[in-house]
Short mmCIF file of C-alpha atoms and ligand atoms in Angstrom, two decimals:
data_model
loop_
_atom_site.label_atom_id
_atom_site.label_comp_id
_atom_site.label_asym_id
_atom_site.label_seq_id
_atom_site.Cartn_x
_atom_site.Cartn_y
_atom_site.Cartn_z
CA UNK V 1 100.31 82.29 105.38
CA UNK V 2 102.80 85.32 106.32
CA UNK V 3 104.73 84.86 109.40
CA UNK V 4 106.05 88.17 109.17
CA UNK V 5 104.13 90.99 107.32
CA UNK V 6 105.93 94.41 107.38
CA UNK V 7 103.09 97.66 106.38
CA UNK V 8 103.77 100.84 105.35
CA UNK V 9 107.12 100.76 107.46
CA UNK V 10 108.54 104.58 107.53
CA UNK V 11 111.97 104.80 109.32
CA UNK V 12 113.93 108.22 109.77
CA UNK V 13 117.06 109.46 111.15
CA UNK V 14 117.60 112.57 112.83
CA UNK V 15 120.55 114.57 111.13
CA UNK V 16 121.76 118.13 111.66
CA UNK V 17 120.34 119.04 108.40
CA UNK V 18 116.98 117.55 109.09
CA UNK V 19 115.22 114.09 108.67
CA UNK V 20 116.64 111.37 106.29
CA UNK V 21 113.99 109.18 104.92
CA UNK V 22 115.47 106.47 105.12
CA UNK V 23 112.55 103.88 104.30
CA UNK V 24 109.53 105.50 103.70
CA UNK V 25 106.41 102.92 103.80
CA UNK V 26 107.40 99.83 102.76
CA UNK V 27 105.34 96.69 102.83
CA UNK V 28 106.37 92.81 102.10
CA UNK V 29 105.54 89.67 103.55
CA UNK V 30 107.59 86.80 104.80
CA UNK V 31 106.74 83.24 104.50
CA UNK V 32 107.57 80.18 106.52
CA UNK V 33 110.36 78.03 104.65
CA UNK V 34 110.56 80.47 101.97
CA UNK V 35 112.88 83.62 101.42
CA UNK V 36 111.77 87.10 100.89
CA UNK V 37 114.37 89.17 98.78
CA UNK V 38 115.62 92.98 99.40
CA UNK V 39 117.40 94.34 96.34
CA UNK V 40 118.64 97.88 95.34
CA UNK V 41 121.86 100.11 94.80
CA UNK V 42 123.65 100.81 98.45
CA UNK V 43 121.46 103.34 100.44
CA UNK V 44 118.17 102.21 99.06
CA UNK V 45 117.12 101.53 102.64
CA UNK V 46 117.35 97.46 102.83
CA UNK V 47 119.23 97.72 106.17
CA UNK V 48 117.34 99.77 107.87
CA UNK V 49 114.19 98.00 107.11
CA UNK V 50 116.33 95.02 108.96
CA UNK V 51 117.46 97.00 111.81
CA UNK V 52 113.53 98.22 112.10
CA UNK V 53 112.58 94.81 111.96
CA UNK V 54 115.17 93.85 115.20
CA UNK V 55 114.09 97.91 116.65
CA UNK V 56 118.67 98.23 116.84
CA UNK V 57 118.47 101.12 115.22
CA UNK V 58 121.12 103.75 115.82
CA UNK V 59 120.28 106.28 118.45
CA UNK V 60 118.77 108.62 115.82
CA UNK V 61 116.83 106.22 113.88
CA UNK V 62 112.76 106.78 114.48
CA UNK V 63 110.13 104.61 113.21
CA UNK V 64 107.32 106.73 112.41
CA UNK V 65 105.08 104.60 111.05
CA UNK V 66 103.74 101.18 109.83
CA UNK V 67 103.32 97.66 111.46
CA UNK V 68 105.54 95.30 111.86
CA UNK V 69 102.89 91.92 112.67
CA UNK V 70 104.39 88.56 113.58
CA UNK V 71 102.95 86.12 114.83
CA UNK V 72 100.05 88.30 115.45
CA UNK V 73 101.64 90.93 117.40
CA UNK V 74 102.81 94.25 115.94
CA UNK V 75 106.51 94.61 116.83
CA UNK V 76 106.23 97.97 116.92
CA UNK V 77 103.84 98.01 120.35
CA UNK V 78 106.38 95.78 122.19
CA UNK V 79 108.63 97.71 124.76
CA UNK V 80 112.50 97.32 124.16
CA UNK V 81 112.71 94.19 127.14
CA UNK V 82 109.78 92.17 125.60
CA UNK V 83 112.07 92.55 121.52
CA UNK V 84 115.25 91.41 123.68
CA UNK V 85 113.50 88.65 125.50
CA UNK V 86 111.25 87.46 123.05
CA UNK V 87 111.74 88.28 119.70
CA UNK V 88 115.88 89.16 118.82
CA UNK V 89 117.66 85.98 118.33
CA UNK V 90 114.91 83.54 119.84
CA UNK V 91 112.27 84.58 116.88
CA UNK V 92 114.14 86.67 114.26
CA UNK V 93 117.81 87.02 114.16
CA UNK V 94 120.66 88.46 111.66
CA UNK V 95 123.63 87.47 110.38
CA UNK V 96 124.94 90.68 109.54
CA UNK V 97 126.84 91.82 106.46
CA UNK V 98 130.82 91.17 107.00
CA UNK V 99 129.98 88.55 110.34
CA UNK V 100 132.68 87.12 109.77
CA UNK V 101 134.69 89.94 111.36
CA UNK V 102 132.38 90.30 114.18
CA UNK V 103 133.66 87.14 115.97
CA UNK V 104 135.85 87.94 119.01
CA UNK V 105 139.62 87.09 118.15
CA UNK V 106 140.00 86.37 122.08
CA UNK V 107 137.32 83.78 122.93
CA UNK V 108 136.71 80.62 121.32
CA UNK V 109 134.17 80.10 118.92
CA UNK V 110 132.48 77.46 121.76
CA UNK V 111 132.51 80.65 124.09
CA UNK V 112 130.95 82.82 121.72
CA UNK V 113 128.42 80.39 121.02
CA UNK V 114 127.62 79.44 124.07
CA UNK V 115 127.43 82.92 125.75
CA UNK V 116 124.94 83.91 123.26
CA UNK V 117 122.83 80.74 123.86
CA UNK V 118 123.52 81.41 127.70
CA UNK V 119 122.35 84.76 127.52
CA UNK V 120 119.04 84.42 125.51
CA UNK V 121 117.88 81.12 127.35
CA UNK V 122 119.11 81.49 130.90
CA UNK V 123 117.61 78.30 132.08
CA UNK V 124 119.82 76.48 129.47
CA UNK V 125 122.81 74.68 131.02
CA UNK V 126 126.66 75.29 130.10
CA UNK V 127 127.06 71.68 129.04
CA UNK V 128 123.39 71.75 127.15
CA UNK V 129 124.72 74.85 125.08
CA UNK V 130 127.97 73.53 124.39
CA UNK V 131 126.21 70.39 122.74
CA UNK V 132 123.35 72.37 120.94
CA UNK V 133 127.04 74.18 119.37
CA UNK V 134 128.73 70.94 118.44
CA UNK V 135 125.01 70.24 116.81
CA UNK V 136 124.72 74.03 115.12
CA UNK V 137 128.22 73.18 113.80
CA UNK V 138 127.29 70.11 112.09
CA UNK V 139 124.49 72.29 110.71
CA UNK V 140 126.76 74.32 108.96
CA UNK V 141 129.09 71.86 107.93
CA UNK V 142 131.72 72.54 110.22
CA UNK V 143 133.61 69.54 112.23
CA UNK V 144 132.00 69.95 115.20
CA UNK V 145 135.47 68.76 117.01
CA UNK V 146 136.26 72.64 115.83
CA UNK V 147 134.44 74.36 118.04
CA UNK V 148 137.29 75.09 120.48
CA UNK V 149 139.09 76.43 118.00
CA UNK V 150 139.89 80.38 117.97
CA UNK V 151 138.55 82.83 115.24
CA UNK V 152 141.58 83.21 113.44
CA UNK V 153 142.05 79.13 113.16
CA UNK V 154 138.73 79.00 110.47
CA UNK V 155 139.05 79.91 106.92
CA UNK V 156 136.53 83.42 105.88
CA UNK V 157 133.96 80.81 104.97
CA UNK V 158 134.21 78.81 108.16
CA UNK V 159 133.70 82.09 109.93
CA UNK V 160 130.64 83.15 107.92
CA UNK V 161 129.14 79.46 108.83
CA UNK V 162 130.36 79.91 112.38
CA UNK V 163 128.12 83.41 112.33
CA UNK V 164 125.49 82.05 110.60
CA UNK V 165 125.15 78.89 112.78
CA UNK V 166 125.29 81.19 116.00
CA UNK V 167 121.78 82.97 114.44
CA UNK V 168 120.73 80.03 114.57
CA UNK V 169 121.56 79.23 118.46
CA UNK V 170 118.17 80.00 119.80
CA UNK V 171 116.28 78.34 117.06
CA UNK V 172 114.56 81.53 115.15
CA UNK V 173 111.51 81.01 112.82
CA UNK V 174 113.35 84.43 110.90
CA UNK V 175 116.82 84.54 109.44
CA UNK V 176 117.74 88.11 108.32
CA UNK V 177 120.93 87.37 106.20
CA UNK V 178 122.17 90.81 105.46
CA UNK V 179 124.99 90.70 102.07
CA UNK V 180 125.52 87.23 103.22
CA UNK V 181 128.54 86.12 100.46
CA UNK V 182 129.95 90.01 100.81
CA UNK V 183 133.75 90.04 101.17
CA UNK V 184 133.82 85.97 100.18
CA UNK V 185 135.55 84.69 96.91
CA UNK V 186 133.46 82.89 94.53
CA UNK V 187 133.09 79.22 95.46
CA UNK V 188 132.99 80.04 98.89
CA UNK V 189 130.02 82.52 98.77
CA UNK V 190 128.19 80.12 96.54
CA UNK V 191 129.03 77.56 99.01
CA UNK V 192 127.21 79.73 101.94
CA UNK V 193 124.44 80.12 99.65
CA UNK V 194 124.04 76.77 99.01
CA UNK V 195 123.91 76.28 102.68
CA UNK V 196 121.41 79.15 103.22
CA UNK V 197 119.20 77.63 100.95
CA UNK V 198 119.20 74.23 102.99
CA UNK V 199 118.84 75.75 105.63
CA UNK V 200 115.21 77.90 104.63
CA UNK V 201 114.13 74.02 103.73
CA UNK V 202 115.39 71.75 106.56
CA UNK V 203 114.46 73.88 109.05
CA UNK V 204 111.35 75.48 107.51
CA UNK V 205 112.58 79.20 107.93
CA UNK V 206 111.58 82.84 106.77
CA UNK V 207 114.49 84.53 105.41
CA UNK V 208 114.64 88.11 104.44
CA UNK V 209 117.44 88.34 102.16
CA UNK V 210 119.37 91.74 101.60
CA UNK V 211 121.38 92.15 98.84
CA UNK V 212 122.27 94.06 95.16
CA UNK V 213 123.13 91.19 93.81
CA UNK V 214 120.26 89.87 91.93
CA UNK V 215 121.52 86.65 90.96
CA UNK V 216 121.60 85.63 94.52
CA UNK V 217 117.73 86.97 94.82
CA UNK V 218 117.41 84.44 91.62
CA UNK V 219 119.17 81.60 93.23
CA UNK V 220 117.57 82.38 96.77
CA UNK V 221 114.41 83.54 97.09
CA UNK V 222 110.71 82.97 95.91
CA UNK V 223 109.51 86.75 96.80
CA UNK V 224 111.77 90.38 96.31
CA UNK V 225 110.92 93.89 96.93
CA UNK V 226 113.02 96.03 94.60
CA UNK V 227 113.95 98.93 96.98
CA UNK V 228 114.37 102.82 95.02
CA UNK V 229 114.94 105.80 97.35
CA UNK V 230 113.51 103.81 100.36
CA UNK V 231 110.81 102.88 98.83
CA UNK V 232 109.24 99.17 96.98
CA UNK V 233 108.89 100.30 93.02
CA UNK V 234 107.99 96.43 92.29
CA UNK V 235 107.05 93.27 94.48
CA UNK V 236 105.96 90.31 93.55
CA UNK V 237 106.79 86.15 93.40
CA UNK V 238 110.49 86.40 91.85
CA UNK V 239 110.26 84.58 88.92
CA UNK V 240 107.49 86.84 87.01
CA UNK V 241 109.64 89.53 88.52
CA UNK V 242 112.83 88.11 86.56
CA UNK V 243 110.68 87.11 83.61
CA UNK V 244 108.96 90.03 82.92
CA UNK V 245 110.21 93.01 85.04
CA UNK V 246 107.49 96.28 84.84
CA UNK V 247 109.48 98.89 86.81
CA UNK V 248 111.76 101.07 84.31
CA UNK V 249 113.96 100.74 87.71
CA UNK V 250 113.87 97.02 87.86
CA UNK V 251 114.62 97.30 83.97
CA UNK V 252 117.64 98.69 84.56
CA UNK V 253 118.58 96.47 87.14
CA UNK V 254 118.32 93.56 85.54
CA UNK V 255 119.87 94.98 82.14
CA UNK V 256 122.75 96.00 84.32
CA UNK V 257 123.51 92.47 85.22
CA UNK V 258 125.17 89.74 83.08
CA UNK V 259 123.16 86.80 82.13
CA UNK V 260 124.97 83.67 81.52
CA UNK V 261 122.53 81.65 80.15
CA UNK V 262 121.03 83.95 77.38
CA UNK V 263 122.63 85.65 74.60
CA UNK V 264 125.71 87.58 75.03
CA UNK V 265 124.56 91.45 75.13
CA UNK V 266 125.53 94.33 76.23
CA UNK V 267 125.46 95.72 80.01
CA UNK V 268 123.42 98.68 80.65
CA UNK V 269 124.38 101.22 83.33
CA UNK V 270 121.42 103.38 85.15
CA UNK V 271 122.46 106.87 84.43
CA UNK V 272 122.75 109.34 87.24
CA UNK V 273 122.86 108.44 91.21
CA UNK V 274 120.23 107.74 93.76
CA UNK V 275 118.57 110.62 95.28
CA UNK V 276 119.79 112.44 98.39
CA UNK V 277 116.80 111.37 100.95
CA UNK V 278 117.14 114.52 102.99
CA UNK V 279 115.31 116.14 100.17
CA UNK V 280 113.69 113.30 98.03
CA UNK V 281 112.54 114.48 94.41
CA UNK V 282 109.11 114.90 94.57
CA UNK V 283 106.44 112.44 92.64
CA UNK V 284 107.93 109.69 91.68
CA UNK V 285 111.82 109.32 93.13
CA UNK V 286 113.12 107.70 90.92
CA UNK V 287 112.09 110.40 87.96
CA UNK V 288 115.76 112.09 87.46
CA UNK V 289 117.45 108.60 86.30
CA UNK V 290 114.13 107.25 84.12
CA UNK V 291 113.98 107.11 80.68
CA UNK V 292 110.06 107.25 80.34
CA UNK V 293 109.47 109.86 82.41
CA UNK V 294 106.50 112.74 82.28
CA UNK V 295 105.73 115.32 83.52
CA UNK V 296 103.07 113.59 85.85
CA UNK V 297 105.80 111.47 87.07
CA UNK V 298 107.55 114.82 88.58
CA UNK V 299 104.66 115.99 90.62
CA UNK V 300 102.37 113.08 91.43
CA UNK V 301 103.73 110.02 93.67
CA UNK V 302 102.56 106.86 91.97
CA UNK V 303 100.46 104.49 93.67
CA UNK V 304 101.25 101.30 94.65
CA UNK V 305 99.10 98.65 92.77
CA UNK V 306 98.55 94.82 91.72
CA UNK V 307 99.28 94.34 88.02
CA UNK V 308 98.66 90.33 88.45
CA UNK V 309 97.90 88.17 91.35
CA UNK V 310 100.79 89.37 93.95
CA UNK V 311 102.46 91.55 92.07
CA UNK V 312 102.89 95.50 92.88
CA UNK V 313 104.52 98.19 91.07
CA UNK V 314 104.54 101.87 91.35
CA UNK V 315 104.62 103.60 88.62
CA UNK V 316 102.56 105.95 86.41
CA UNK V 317 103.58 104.28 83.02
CA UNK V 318 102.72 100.47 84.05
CA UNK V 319 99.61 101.93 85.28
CA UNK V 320 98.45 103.33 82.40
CA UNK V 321 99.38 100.08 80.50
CA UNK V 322 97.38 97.61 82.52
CA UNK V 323 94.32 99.82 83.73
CA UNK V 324 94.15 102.39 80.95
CA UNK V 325 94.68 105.25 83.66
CA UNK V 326 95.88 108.25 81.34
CA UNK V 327 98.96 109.82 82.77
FE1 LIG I 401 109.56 106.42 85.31
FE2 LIG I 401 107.36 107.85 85.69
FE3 LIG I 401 107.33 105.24 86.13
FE4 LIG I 401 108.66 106.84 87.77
S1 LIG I 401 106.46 106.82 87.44
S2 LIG I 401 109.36 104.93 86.95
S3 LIG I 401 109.44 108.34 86.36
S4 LIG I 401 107.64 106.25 84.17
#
């Protein structure tokens, strides 16, 4: 069963030149002990679906529509003290992409941690946080003996555990890891992955995963939304997804990326750049860059539907494929 079900999520921001639509109706489920993917180019909208999620929007970011149910309460009713007191950090919290910079070079990590604990759960003693810490660290596989240390004494890695294990602090049933191995070298991001990965299992939690690297979605999760525009062109269980992608989008995506294990081929760029959302093309966004496009595909939006059992694509062609629907 979902723990977290996001529907038909539309976030805008206010700009100068008028509304950016950002995400505009998005829907995807979360599970318990299982990970939930977010994949596109930069811009698609994947962050601000998390920062909707967490309401931390920037000051001109309005959510104008959907549901955001958890635990069956829409997110989107509760005023800003019941998210900080109930839900951010104690329910659903983020590790945000580059964390490992956000740690203050001043304090010690201990102080960090516990202030955050402290701050969230004021009943919970100094000396009780500090040991939940040296616990969190062990988590993570840090030495817990490090947990005086300062910022600057961990290694990049260390400091993405150290972020990741203070998300943790307050024991969330979500974990929003947003480009989670972003700005780490190779063995080191695959060694936070790794621990991501344990973590969904040992401690049984939803993870919404944000990334546009799809070999992490691969490694990671068992659901992903590919994200166009700011909208979902394809959802569904990931392997079928990586099996047999429908969108021409998702296509490209996954032509675009190396595969190590098949035969040696050529990469395939997407040509052309993703729509300026101020003024979205109209029917289907993403009909400047396809290659199957028609002219319905430049005036009518296509719907959302199930191809097979869980999985959703939008888009005129698959639809005329699978249910015969001229187009
Ligand atoms: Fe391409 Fe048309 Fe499908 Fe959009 S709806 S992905 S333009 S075929």
């Amino acid at each position: 069963m979902a723990l977290l079900r996001v529907e038909g999520l539309k976030t805008y921001f206010k700009t100068m030149s008028g509304y950016v639509k950002a995400v505009d109706g998005v829907s995807f489920e979360v599970e318990g002990g299982k990970a939930t993917g977010l994949a596109g180019e930069s811009g698609c909208g994947k962050t601000t679906v998390a920062l909707s999620i967490l309401r931390i929007l920037p000051f001109n970011g309005e959510i104008r529509d959907g549901k955001i149910m958890f635990k069956g309460r829409d997110l989107l009713k509760l005023d800003e003290d019941e998210v900080r007191e109930e839900i951010r950090w104690k329910e659903i919290s983020i590790v945000f992409q580059g964390a490992m910079n956000a740690l203050n070079p001043v304090y010690t990590v201990a102080d960090q941690m516990v202030e955050a604990i402290m701050v969230h759960e004021p009943d919970v003693t100094r000396k009780e946080a500090l040991e939940r810490c040296a616990k969190l660290m062990e988590l993570v596989g840090i030495d817990p003996s490090r947990i005086n240390n300062y910022p600057h004494e961990f290694s990049g890695g260390m400091r993405q555990r150290a972020m990741i294990a203070m998300a943790l602090a307050c024991n969330p049933s979500i974990l929003i890891a947003d480009e989670p191995s972003t700005a780490l070298d190779v063995i080191v991001a695959a060694q936070v992955l790794k621990l991501l990965k344990e973590l969904k299992m040992k401690l049984n939690l939803g993870m919404i995963l944000i990334t546009h690297d799809l070999s992490i979605i691969a490694e990671l999760c068992e659901k992903t939304a590919i994200m166009y525009a700011g909208k979902i062109v394809e959802y569904g269980d990931v392997v079928a997804i990586f099996k047999e992608p429908l969108h021409p989008y998702t296509q490209g995506l996954i032509s675009a990326f190396p595969n190590i294990t098949g035969k040696r081929q050529k990469l395939v760029s997407i040509p052309g750049a993703p729509p300026d959302l101020l003024a979205p093309p109209p029917g289907c966004r993403f009909h400047p860059r396809c290659n199957y496009a028609k002219g319905k595909c430049k005036i009518e939006e296509p719907a959302f539907i199930e191809i097979s059992k869980g999985h959703y694509v939008a888009c005129h062609k698959v639809e005329s494929e699978f249910y015969g629907k001229k187009w």
